[in-house]
Amino acid sequence: MKPEPDLPQLDNEEILRYSRHLILPEVGVEGQRRLKAARVLVVGAGGLGSPAALYLAAAGVGTLGLVDCDVVEQTNLQRQVLHGTGSVGRSKLASAAARLSDLNPHVQVERFETRLSSHNALDVLRGFQVVVDGSDNFPTRYLVNDACVLLGIPDAYGAIFRFSGQASVFASGGGPCYRCLFRDPPPPGLIPSCDEAGVLGVLPGVIGSIQALEAIKLVLGAGDTLAGRLLLFEALKSEFRELRLRRDPECPVCGENPTVRELIDYDAFCGVTAQPCPATDGMEVSVLDVAQAQAAGTAGSVLVDVRQPVEWDICHIEGSQLIPLDQLPARIGELDPGAEIVTVCRTGVRSLRAVETLREAGFLRARSMRGGLHAWSDEVDHSMPKY
């Protein structure tokens, strides 16, 4: 490793703290000084960002940027190990900064308590050496990728779903970017979120740690990074696989003749732009109206729960019928087209999709229970657990 005299020196406490690094020839004193001088940005202080930020701070990255605008919720604690029970209701950045400062007071934490957007991304990312993308949605992944390409910053990418994870390094050393792998986003709603599909709590620990590892190697200039490779992990099989990636010369961002030269509207690009949707008019019913109909024993009214059986086992409304959303087209014959059908799910998203399916099949009186079982717990039955 070539000496760099302008790097910050290590004091005696830091030499003791990082001693297991210093005796590694691939790191040594020079490498640890590089880490101390480094600026790494972590997008998201959630499942992936938690282990990534913890290990980057422990490793001695001098300046750690964090981007997030959420608060800690109890459902986060199963996997977001930056936060504890006492932080529920607190902003994730305040919780994360306190934990990281306790872990390593030598690390400066820069907080960006905002939603990353095309309006602020370049300003937020500029000046960092590496970006660790711990986001959990497609618009932010495309945004981070494009901003990294435009700024020339490597993107340590990771993603998780149920029991599967993947990691790579994009926009590094002339290698491919995220768009070379995924030119177009999937249709909205095709891939459920962790809220809907679930995720094994330890999985983001595996993938987030790999992202931290890649960021550290990029700072050190040591080893072979995942640039040009996509690492796939299947937790239930404890199996790693690898796919080779190549830069697409036709890529609209990093190709030979790029057409994306500035950041765009990524919500619109991914088809999730928030806007008033008159199509939902008349398609929903309140939980109080459903409760009143239940109490009155309204004839011809059917409550159809469209969640998965494992969710049904957690809680359900007495008297409802379970038909999971993915089984609804095949089992639609079990329902009476003349009945007043109310679909139910956890928060009211899947139940609306079920109503669309039912109405296309001629069930014109089908409606979705607005707010789902969360609203039922808040307004009707406080004993019903939330998950």
PDB file of N, CA and C in Angstrom, residues 40-130:
ATOM      1  N   VAL A  40     -18.108   7.860   3.975  1.00  0.00           N
ATOM      2  CA  VAL A  40     -19.008   6.858   3.405  1.00  0.00           C
ATOM      3  C   VAL A  40     -20.443   7.223   3.782  1.00  0.00           C
ATOM      4  N   LEU A  41     -21.318   7.191   2.798  1.00  0.00           N
ATOM      5  CA  LEU A  41     -22.730   7.519   3.015  1.00  0.00           C
ATOM      6  C   LEU A  41     -23.565   6.249   3.006  1.00  0.00           C
ATOM      7  N   VAL A  42     -24.411   6.076   4.013  1.00  0.00           N
ATOM      8  CA  VAL A  42     -25.337   4.946   4.086  1.00  0.00           C
ATOM      9  C   VAL A  42     -26.750   5.486   3.872  1.00  0.00           C
ATOM     10  N   VAL A  43     -27.388   5.003   2.821  1.00  0.00           N
ATOM     11  CA  VAL A  43     -28.761   5.420   2.519  1.00  0.00           C
ATOM     12  C   VAL A  43     -29.714   4.444   3.206  1.00  0.00           C
ATOM     13  N   GLY A  44     -30.382   4.924   4.249  1.00  0.00           N
ATOM     14  CA  GLY A  44     -31.308   4.087   4.994  1.00  0.00           C
ATOM     15  C   GLY A  44     -30.694   3.577   6.277  1.00  0.00           C
ATOM     16  N   ALA A  45     -31.387   3.814   7.392  1.00  0.00           N
ATOM     17  CA  ALA A  45     -30.926   3.321   8.694  1.00  0.00           C
ATOM     18  C   ALA A  45     -31.841   2.208   9.162  1.00  0.00           C
ATOM     19  N   GLY A  46     -32.189   1.333   8.223  1.00  0.00           N
ATOM     20  CA  GLY A  46     -33.100   0.233   8.517  1.00  0.00           C
ATOM     21  C   GLY A  46     -32.406  -1.112   8.529  1.00  0.00           C
ATOM     22  N   GLY A  47     -33.017  -2.104   7.838  1.00  0.00           N
ATOM     23  CA  GLY A  47     -32.499  -3.469   7.884  1.00  0.00           C
ATOM     24  C   GLY A  47     -31.089  -3.602   7.350  1.00  0.00           C
ATOM     25  N   LEU A  48     -30.819  -3.094   6.160  1.00  0.00           N
ATOM     26  CA  LEU A  48     -29.482  -3.181   5.572  1.00  0.00           C
ATOM     27  C   LEU A  48     -28.549  -2.131   6.144  1.00  0.00           C
ATOM     28  N   GLY A  49     -29.067  -0.924   6.343  1.00  0.00           N
ATOM     29  CA  GLY A  49     -28.233   0.149   6.861  1.00  0.00           C
ATOM     30  C   GLY A  49     -27.742  -0.096   8.269  1.00  0.00           C
ATOM     31  N   SER A  50     -28.502  -0.850   9.063  1.00  0.00           N
ATOM     32  CA  SER A  50     -28.095  -1.099  10.453  1.00  0.00           C
ATOM     33  C   SER A  50     -26.769  -1.832  10.551  1.00  0.00           C
ATOM     34  N   PRO A  51     -26.645  -3.047   9.996  1.00  0.00           N
ATOM     35  CA  PRO A  51     -25.355  -3.740  10.088  1.00  0.00           C
ATOM     36  C   PRO A  51     -24.254  -3.020   9.337  1.00  0.00           C
ATOM     37  N   ALA A  52     -24.597  -2.421   8.197  1.00  0.00           N
ATOM     38  CA  ALA A  52     -23.577  -1.703   7.418  1.00  0.00           C
ATOM     39  C   ALA A  52     -22.997  -0.559   8.232  1.00  0.00           C
ATOM     40  N   ALA A  53     -23.865   0.250   8.824  1.00  0.00           N
ATOM     41  CA  ALA A  53     -23.390   1.395   9.602  1.00  0.00           C
ATOM     42  C   ALA A  53     -22.617   0.951  10.835  1.00  0.00           C
ATOM     43  N   LEU A  54     -23.073  -0.091  11.500  1.00  0.00           N
ATOM     44  CA  LEU A  54     -22.379  -0.581  12.701  1.00  0.00           C
ATOM     45  C   LEU A  54     -20.966  -1.035  12.368  1.00  0.00           C
ATOM     46  N   TYR A  55     -20.813  -1.809  11.303  1.00  0.00           N
ATOM     47  CA  TYR A  55     -19.482  -2.317  10.968  1.00  0.00           C
ATOM     48  C   TYR A  55     -18.582  -1.242  10.369  1.00  0.00           C
ATOM     49  N   LEU A  56     -19.148  -0.306   9.651  1.00  0.00           N
ATOM     50  CA  LEU A  56     -18.331   0.791   9.126  1.00  0.00           C
ATOM     51  C   LEU A  56     -17.822   1.671  10.267  1.00  0.00           C
ATOM     52  N   ALA A  57     -18.700   1.933  11.237  1.00  0.00           N
ATOM     53  CA  ALA A  57     -18.272   2.718  12.393  1.00  0.00           C
ATOM     54  C   ALA A  57     -17.232   1.957  13.207  1.00  0.00           C
ATOM     55  N   ALA A  58     -17.474   0.675  13.434  1.00  0.00           N
ATOM     56  CA  ALA A  58     -16.521  -0.127  14.207  1.00  0.00           C
ATOM     57  C   ALA A  58     -15.173  -0.199  13.501  1.00  0.00           C
ATOM     58  N   ALA A  59     -15.203  -0.205  12.161  1.00  0.00           N
ATOM     59  CA  ALA A  59     -13.962  -0.302  11.391  1.00  0.00           C
ATOM     60  C   ALA A  59     -13.167   0.989  11.411  1.00  0.00           C
ATOM     61  N   GLY A  60     -13.792   2.091  11.835  1.00  0.00           N
ATOM     62  CA  GLY A  60     -13.061   3.348  11.929  1.00  0.00           C
ATOM     63  C   GLY A  60     -13.210   4.277  10.759  1.00  0.00           C
ATOM     64  N   VAL A  61     -14.305   4.115   9.968  1.00  0.00           N
ATOM     65  CA  VAL A  61     -14.567   5.088   8.906  1.00  0.00           C
ATOM     66  C   VAL A  61     -14.774   6.448   9.564  1.00  0.00           C
ATOM     67  N   GLY A  62     -13.974   7.430   9.171  1.00  0.00           N
ATOM     68  CA  GLY A  62     -13.944   8.697   9.901  1.00  0.00           C
ATOM     69  C   GLY A  62     -15.221   9.496   9.860  1.00  0.00           C
ATOM     70  N   THR A  63     -15.872   9.542   8.686  1.00  0.00           N
ATOM     71  CA  THR A  63     -17.125  10.273   8.549  1.00  0.00           C
ATOM     72  C   THR A  63     -18.157   9.356   7.934  1.00  0.00           C
ATOM     73  N   LEU A  64     -19.233   9.167   8.669  1.00  0.00           N
ATOM     74  CA  LEU A  64     -20.303   8.269   8.239  1.00  0.00           C
ATOM     75  C   LEU A  64     -21.570   9.104   8.057  1.00  0.00           C
ATOM     76  N   GLY A  65     -22.039   9.201   6.812  1.00  0.00           N
ATOM     77  CA  GLY A  65     -23.285   9.904   6.538  1.00  0.00           C
ATOM     78  C   GLY A  65     -24.450   8.944   6.595  1.00  0.00           C
ATOM     79  N   LEU A  66     -25.573   9.396   7.132  1.00  0.00           N
ATOM     80  CA  LEU A  66     -26.779   8.584   7.211  1.00  0.00           C
ATOM     81  C   LEU A  66     -27.952   9.379   6.640  1.00  0.00           C
ATOM     82  N   VAL A  67     -28.722   8.731   5.749  1.00  0.00           N
ATOM     83  CA  VAL A  67     -29.912   9.348   5.175  1.00  0.00           C
ATOM     84  C   VAL A  67     -31.131   8.540   5.576  1.00  0.00           C
ATOM     85  N   ASP A  68     -32.081   9.172   6.249  1.00  0.00           N
ATOM     86  CA  ASP A  68     -33.333   8.514   6.624  1.00  0.00           C
ATOM     87  C   ASP A  68     -34.274   9.575   7.157  1.00  0.00           C
ATOM     88  N   CYS A  69     -35.577   9.325   7.050  1.00  0.00           N
ATOM     89  CA  CYS A  69     -36.537  10.284   7.595  1.00  0.00           C
ATOM     90  C   CYS A  69     -37.641   9.588   8.371  1.00  0.00           C
ATOM     91  N   ASP A  70     -37.438   8.307   8.701  1.00  0.00           N
ATOM     92  CA  ASP A  70     -38.455   7.550   9.425  1.00  0.00           C
ATOM     93  C   ASP A  70     -38.210   7.574  10.924  1.00  0.00           C
ATOM     94  N   VAL A  71     -39.192   7.064  11.656  1.00  0.00           N
ATOM     95  CA  VAL A  71     -39.045   6.859  13.098  1.00  0.00           C
ATOM     96  C   VAL A  71     -38.970   5.364  13.370  1.00  0.00           C
ATOM     97  N   VAL A  72     -38.418   5.013  14.502  1.00  0.00           N
ATOM     98  CA  VAL A  72     -38.283   3.610  14.885  1.00  0.00           C
ATOM     99  C   VAL A  72     -39.650   3.063  15.299  1.00  0.00           C
ATOM    100  N   GLU A  73     -40.040   1.945  14.707  1.00  0.00           N
ATOM    101  CA  GLU A  73     -41.280   1.267  15.065  1.00  0.00           C
ATOM    102  C   GLU A  73     -40.945  -0.093  15.669  1.00  0.00           C
ATOM    103  N   GLN A  74     -41.866  -0.625  16.439  1.00  0.00           N
ATOM    104  CA  GLN A  74     -41.606  -1.886  17.119  1.00  0.00           C
ATOM    105  C   GLN A  74     -41.349  -3.024  16.136  1.00  0.00           C
ATOM    106  N   THR A  75     -42.017  -2.969  14.966  1.00  0.00           N
ATOM    107  CA  THR A  75     -41.814  -4.025  13.973  1.00  0.00           C
ATOM    108  C   THR A  75     -40.417  -3.978  13.363  1.00  0.00           C
ATOM    109  N   ASN A  76     -39.695  -2.861  13.531  1.00  0.00           N
ATOM    110  CA  ASN A  76     -38.329  -2.750  13.005  1.00  0.00           C
ATOM    111  C   ASN A  76     -37.334  -3.590  13.800  1.00  0.00           C
ATOM    112  N   LEU A  77     -37.606  -3.806  15.078  1.00  0.00           N
ATOM    113  CA  LEU A  77     -36.587  -4.309  15.994  1.00  0.00           C
ATOM    114  C   LEU A  77     -36.173  -5.749  15.709  1.00  0.00           C
ATOM    115  N   GLN A  78     -36.977  -6.481  14.960  1.00  0.00           N
ATOM    116  CA  GLN A  78     -36.655  -7.866  14.630  1.00  0.00           C
ATOM    117  C   GLN A  78     -35.438  -7.973  13.724  1.00  0.00           C
ATOM    118  N   ARG A  79     -35.080  -6.873  13.043  1.00  0.00           N
ATOM    119  CA  ARG A  79     -33.969  -6.936  12.089  1.00  0.00           C
ATOM    120  C   ARG A  79     -33.102  -5.683  12.069  1.00  0.00           C
ATOM    121  N   GLN A  80     -33.601  -4.543  12.540  1.00  0.00           N
ATOM    122  CA  GLN A  80     -32.863  -3.286  12.446  1.00  0.00           C
ATOM    123  C   GLN A  80     -32.077  -3.073  13.735  1.00  0.00           C
ATOM    124  N   VAL A  81     -30.904  -3.712  13.795  1.00  0.00           N
ATOM    125  CA  VAL A  81     -30.157  -3.843  15.046  1.00  0.00           C
ATOM    126  C   VAL A  81     -29.467  -2.559  15.502  1.00  0.00           C
ATOM    127  N   LEU A  82     -29.571  -1.488  14.734  1.00  0.00           N
ATOM    128  CA  LEU A  82     -29.087  -0.191  15.204  1.00  0.00           C
ATOM    129  C   LEU A  82     -29.930   0.332  16.352  1.00  0.00           C
ATOM    130  N   HIS A  83     -31.181  -0.109  16.428  1.00  0.00           N
ATOM    131  CA  HIS A  83     -32.153   0.492  17.329  1.00  0.00           C
ATOM    132  C   HIS A  83     -32.586  -0.487  18.417  1.00  0.00           C
ATOM    133  N   GLY A  84     -32.988   0.058  19.567  1.00  0.00           N
ATOM    134  CA  GLY A  84     -33.467  -0.754  20.671  1.00  0.00           C
ATOM    135  C   GLY A  84     -34.876  -0.369  21.062  1.00  0.00           C
ATOM    136  N   THR A  85     -35.421  -1.106  22.007  1.00  0.00           N
ATOM    137  CA  THR A  85     -36.794  -0.875  22.438  1.00  0.00           C
ATOM    138  C   THR A  85     -36.996   0.557  22.928  1.00  0.00           C
ATOM    139  N   GLY A  86     -35.998   1.096  23.601  1.00  0.00           N
ATOM    140  CA  GLY A  86     -36.108   2.456  24.108  1.00  0.00           C
ATOM    141  C   GLY A  86     -36.148   3.514  23.031  1.00  0.00           C
ATOM    142  N   SER A  87     -35.837   3.138  21.791  1.00  0.00           N
ATOM    143  CA  SER A  87     -35.836   4.109  20.691  1.00  0.00           C
ATOM    144  C   SER A  87     -37.141   4.128  19.911  1.00  0.00           C
ATOM    145  N   VAL A  88     -38.095   3.261  20.264  1.00  0.00           N
ATOM    146  CA  VAL A  88     -39.372   3.235  19.549  1.00  0.00           C
ATOM    147  C   VAL A  88     -40.036   4.614  19.644  1.00  0.00           C
ATOM    148  N   GLY A  89     -40.436   5.144  18.500  1.00  0.00           N
ATOM    149  CA  GLY A  89     -41.025   6.469  18.437  1.00  0.00           C
ATOM    150  C   GLY A  89     -40.014   7.577  18.194  1.00  0.00           C
ATOM    151  N   ARG A  90     -38.728   7.249  18.326  1.00  0.00           N
ATOM    152  CA  ARG A  90     -37.669   8.231  18.111  1.00  0.00           C
ATOM    153  C   ARG A  90     -37.256   8.212  16.649  1.00  0.00           C
ATOM    154  N   SER A  91     -36.713   9.313  16.146  1.00  0.00           N
ATOM    155  CA  SER A  91     -36.247   9.312  14.760  1.00  0.00           C
ATOM    156  C   SER A  91     -35.112   8.300  14.615  1.00  0.00           C
ATOM    157  N   LYS A  92     -35.083   7.642  13.482  1.00  0.00           N
ATOM    158  CA  LYS A  92     -34.053   6.627  13.257  1.00  0.00           C
ATOM    159  C   LYS A  92     -32.654   7.243  13.262  1.00  0.00           C
ATOM    160  N   LEU A  93     -32.528   8.454  12.761  1.00  0.00           N
ATOM    161  CA  LEU A  93     -31.199   9.065  12.717  1.00  0.00           C
ATOM    162  C   LEU A  93     -30.710   9.420  14.113  1.00  0.00           C
ATOM    163  N   ALA A  94     -31.596   9.901  14.977  1.00  0.00           N
ATOM    164  CA  ALA A  94     -31.191  10.203  16.355  1.00  0.00           C
ATOM    165  C   ALA A  94     -30.795   8.924  17.071  1.00  0.00           C
ATOM    166  N   SER A  95     -31.583   7.875  16.884  1.00  0.00           N
ATOM    167  CA  SER A  95     -31.272   6.578  17.493  1.00  0.00           C
ATOM    168  C   SER A  95     -29.953   6.031  16.965  1.00  0.00           C
ATOM    169  N   ALA A  96     -29.761   6.099  15.643  1.00  0.00           N
ATOM    170  CA  ALA A  96     -28.542   5.570  15.026  1.00  0.00           C
ATOM    171  C   ALA A  96     -27.314   6.347  15.465  1.00  0.00           C
ATOM    172  N   ALA A  97     -27.416   7.671  15.489  1.00  0.00           N
ATOM    173  CA  ALA A  97     -26.256   8.492  15.862  1.00  0.00           C
ATOM    174  C   ALA A  97     -25.808   8.199  17.284  1.00  0.00           C
ATOM    175  N   ALA A  98     -26.772   8.017  18.197  1.00  0.00           N
ATOM    176  CA  ALA A  98     -26.430   7.711  19.584  1.00  0.00           C
ATOM    177  C   ALA A  98     -25.724   6.366  19.685  1.00  0.00           C
ATOM    178  N   ARG A  99     -26.236   5.374  18.968  1.00  0.00           N
ATOM    179  CA  ARG A  99     -25.628   4.029  19.020  1.00  0.00           C
ATOM    180  C   ARG A  99     -24.237   4.030  18.395  1.00  0.00           C
ATOM    181  N   LEU A 100     -24.072   4.705  17.267  1.00  0.00           N
ATOM    182  CA  LEU A 100     -22.782   4.702  16.585  1.00  0.00           C
ATOM    183  C   LEU A 100     -21.736   5.488  17.366  1.00  0.00           C
ATOM    184  N   SER A 101     -22.156   6.569  17.994  1.00  0.00           N
ATOM    185  CA  SER A 101     -21.219   7.358  18.804  1.00  0.00           C
ATOM    186  C   SER A 101     -20.757   6.570  20.020  1.00  0.00           C
ATOM    187  N   ASP A 102     -21.659   5.759  20.570  1.00  0.00           N
ATOM    188  CA  ASP A 102     -21.274   4.908  21.691  1.00  0.00           C
ATOM    189  C   ASP A 102     -20.333   3.804  21.231  1.00  0.00           C
ATOM    190  N   LEU A 103     -20.597   3.259  20.045  1.00  0.00           N
ATOM    191  CA  LEU A 103     -19.742   2.198  19.501  1.00  0.00           C
ATOM    192  C   LEU A 103     -18.350   2.718  19.198  1.00  0.00           C
ATOM    193  N   ASN A 104     -18.267   3.912  18.595  1.00  0.00           N
ATOM    194  CA  ASN A 104     -16.963   4.471  18.246  1.00  0.00           C
ATOM    195  C   ASN A 104     -17.027   6.000  18.254  1.00  0.00           C
ATOM    196  N   PRO A 105     -16.590   6.634  19.338  1.00  0.00           N
ATOM    197  CA  PRO A 105     -16.662   8.098  19.434  1.00  0.00           C
ATOM    198  C   PRO A 105     -15.722   8.813  18.466  1.00  0.00           C
ATOM    199  N   HIS A 106     -14.827   8.075  17.803  1.00  0.00           N
ATOM    200  CA  HIS A 106     -13.923   8.688  16.829  1.00  0.00           C
ATOM    201  C   HIS A 106     -14.613   8.955  15.495  1.00  0.00           C
ATOM    202  N   VAL A 107     -15.803   8.383  15.311  1.00  0.00           N
ATOM    203  CA  VAL A 107     -16.515   8.519  14.038  1.00  0.00           C
ATOM    204  C   VAL A 107     -17.444   9.727  14.087  1.00  0.00           C
ATOM    205  N   GLN A 108     -17.361  10.557  13.059  1.00  0.00           N
ATOM    206  CA  GLN A 108     -18.267  11.695  12.935  1.00  0.00           C
ATOM    207  C   GLN A 108     -19.477  11.259  12.115  1.00  0.00           C
ATOM    208  N   VAL A 109     -20.660  11.401  12.691  1.00  0.00           N
ATOM    209  CA  VAL A 109     -21.899  11.015  12.015  1.00  0.00           C
ATOM    210  C   VAL A 109     -22.563  12.261  11.444  1.00  0.00           C
ATOM    211  N   GLU A 110     -22.736  12.275  10.128  1.00  0.00           N
ATOM    212  CA  GLU A 110     -23.452  13.370   9.470  1.00  0.00           C
ATOM    213  C   GLU A 110     -24.865  12.889   9.150  1.00  0.00           C
ATOM    214  N   ARG A 111     -25.853  13.612   9.652  1.00  0.00           N
ATOM    215  CA  ARG A 111     -27.244  13.193   9.487  1.00  0.00           C
ATOM    216  C   ARG A 111     -27.935  13.984   8.377  1.00  0.00           C
ATOM    217  N   PHE A 112     -28.677  13.263   7.546  1.00  0.00           N
ATOM    218  CA  PHE A 112     -29.507  13.875   6.512  1.00  0.00           C
ATOM    219  C   PHE A 112     -30.928  13.356   6.739  1.00  0.00           C
ATOM    220  N   GLU A 113     -31.658  14.063   7.581  1.00  0.00           N
ATOM    221  CA  GLU A 113     -33.010  13.615   7.939  1.00  0.00           C
ATOM    222  C   GLU A 113     -33.988  14.114   6.879  1.00  0.00           C
ATOM    223  N   THR A 114     -33.993  13.408   5.758  1.00  0.00           N
ATOM    224  CA  THR A 114     -34.800  13.806   4.619  1.00  0.00           C
ATOM    225  C   THR A 114     -35.073  12.590   3.761  1.00  0.00           C
ATOM    226  N   ARG A 115     -36.071  12.704   2.921  1.00  0.00           N
ATOM    227  CA  ARG A 115     -36.322  11.671   1.923  1.00  0.00           C
ATOM    228  C   ARG A 115     -35.449  11.997   0.717  1.00  0.00           C
ATOM    229  N   LEU A 116     -34.586  11.078   0.341  1.00  0.00           N
ATOM    230  CA  LEU A 116     -33.707  11.302  -0.801  1.00  0.00           C
ATOM    231  C   LEU A 116     -34.554  11.432  -2.062  1.00  0.00           C
ATOM    232  N   SER A 117     -34.307  12.461  -2.836  1.00  0.00           N
ATOM    233  CA  SER A 117     -35.095  12.712  -4.040  1.00  0.00           C
ATOM    234  C   SER A 117     -34.188  13.240  -5.142  1.00  0.00           C
ATOM    235  N   SER A 118     -34.763  13.387  -6.340  1.00  0.00           N
ATOM    236  CA  SER A 118     -33.982  13.909  -7.456  1.00  0.00           C
ATOM    237  C   SER A 118     -33.594  15.364  -7.218  1.00  0.00           C
ATOM    238  N   HIS A 119     -34.269  16.037  -6.291  1.00  0.00           N
ATOM    239  CA  HIS A 119     -33.966  17.431  -6.002  1.00  0.00           C
ATOM    240  C   HIS A 119     -32.760  17.597  -5.069  1.00  0.00           C
ATOM    241  N   ASN A 120     -32.514  16.599  -4.217  1.00  0.00           N
ATOM    242  CA  ASN A 120     -31.439  16.771  -3.226  1.00  0.00           C
ATOM    243  C   ASN A 120     -30.338  15.728  -3.298  1.00  0.00           C
ATOM    244  N   ALA A 121     -30.515  14.677  -4.098  1.00  0.00           N
ATOM    245  CA  ALA A 121     -29.585  13.544  -4.061  1.00  0.00           C
ATOM    246  C   ALA A 121     -28.154  13.936  -4.406  1.00  0.00           C
ATOM    247  N   LEU A 122     -27.973  14.727  -5.438  1.00  0.00           N
ATOM    248  CA  LEU A 122     -26.610  15.105  -5.846  1.00  0.00           C
ATOM    249  C   LEU A 122     -25.917  15.905  -4.750  1.00  0.00           C
ATOM    250  N   ASP A 123     -26.662  16.776  -4.095  1.00  0.00           N
ATOM    251  CA  ASP A 123     -26.071  17.563  -3.012  1.00  0.00           C
ATOM    252  C   ASP A 123     -25.725  16.690  -1.814  1.00  0.00           C
ATOM    253  N   VAL A 124     -26.577  15.708  -1.533  1.00  0.00           N
ATOM    254  CA  VAL A 124     -26.321  14.828  -0.380  1.00  0.00           C
ATOM    255  C   VAL A 124     -25.136  13.910  -0.653  1.00  0.00           C
ATOM    256  N   LEU A 125     -25.081  13.322  -1.844  1.00  0.00           N
ATOM    257  CA  LEU A 125     -24.041  12.329  -2.146  1.00  0.00           C
ATOM    258  C   LEU A 125     -22.683  12.959  -2.434  1.00  0.00           C
ATOM    259  N   ARG A 126     -22.705  14.165  -2.925  1.00  0.00           N
ATOM    260  CA  ARG A 126     -21.450  14.796  -3.343  1.00  0.00           C
ATOM    261  C   ARG A 126     -20.482  14.904  -2.156  1.00  0.00           C
ATOM    262  N   GLY A 127     -19.234  14.527  -2.378  1.00  0.00           N
ATOM    263  CA  GLY A 127     -18.226  14.620  -1.329  1.00  0.00           C
ATOM    264  C   GLY A 127     -17.989  13.319  -0.580  1.00  0.00           C
ATOM    265  N   PHE A 128     -18.823  12.306  -0.831  1.00  0.00           N
ATOM    266  CA  PHE A 128     -18.594  10.998  -0.218  1.00  0.00           C
ATOM    267  C   PHE A 128     -17.833  10.098  -1.186  1.00  0.00           C
ATOM    268  N   GLN A 129     -17.005   9.214  -0.647  1.00  0.00           N
ATOM    269  CA  GLN A 129     -16.197   8.319  -1.475  1.00  0.00           C
ATOM    270  C   GLN A 129     -16.970   7.102  -1.947  1.00  0.00           C
ATOM    271  N   VAL A 130     -17.829   6.595  -1.085  1.00  0.00           N
ATOM    272  CA  VAL A 130     -18.607   5.390  -1.365  1.00  0.00           C
ATOM    273  C   VAL A 130     -20.020   5.609  -0.839  1.00  0.00           C
TER     274      VAL A 130
END
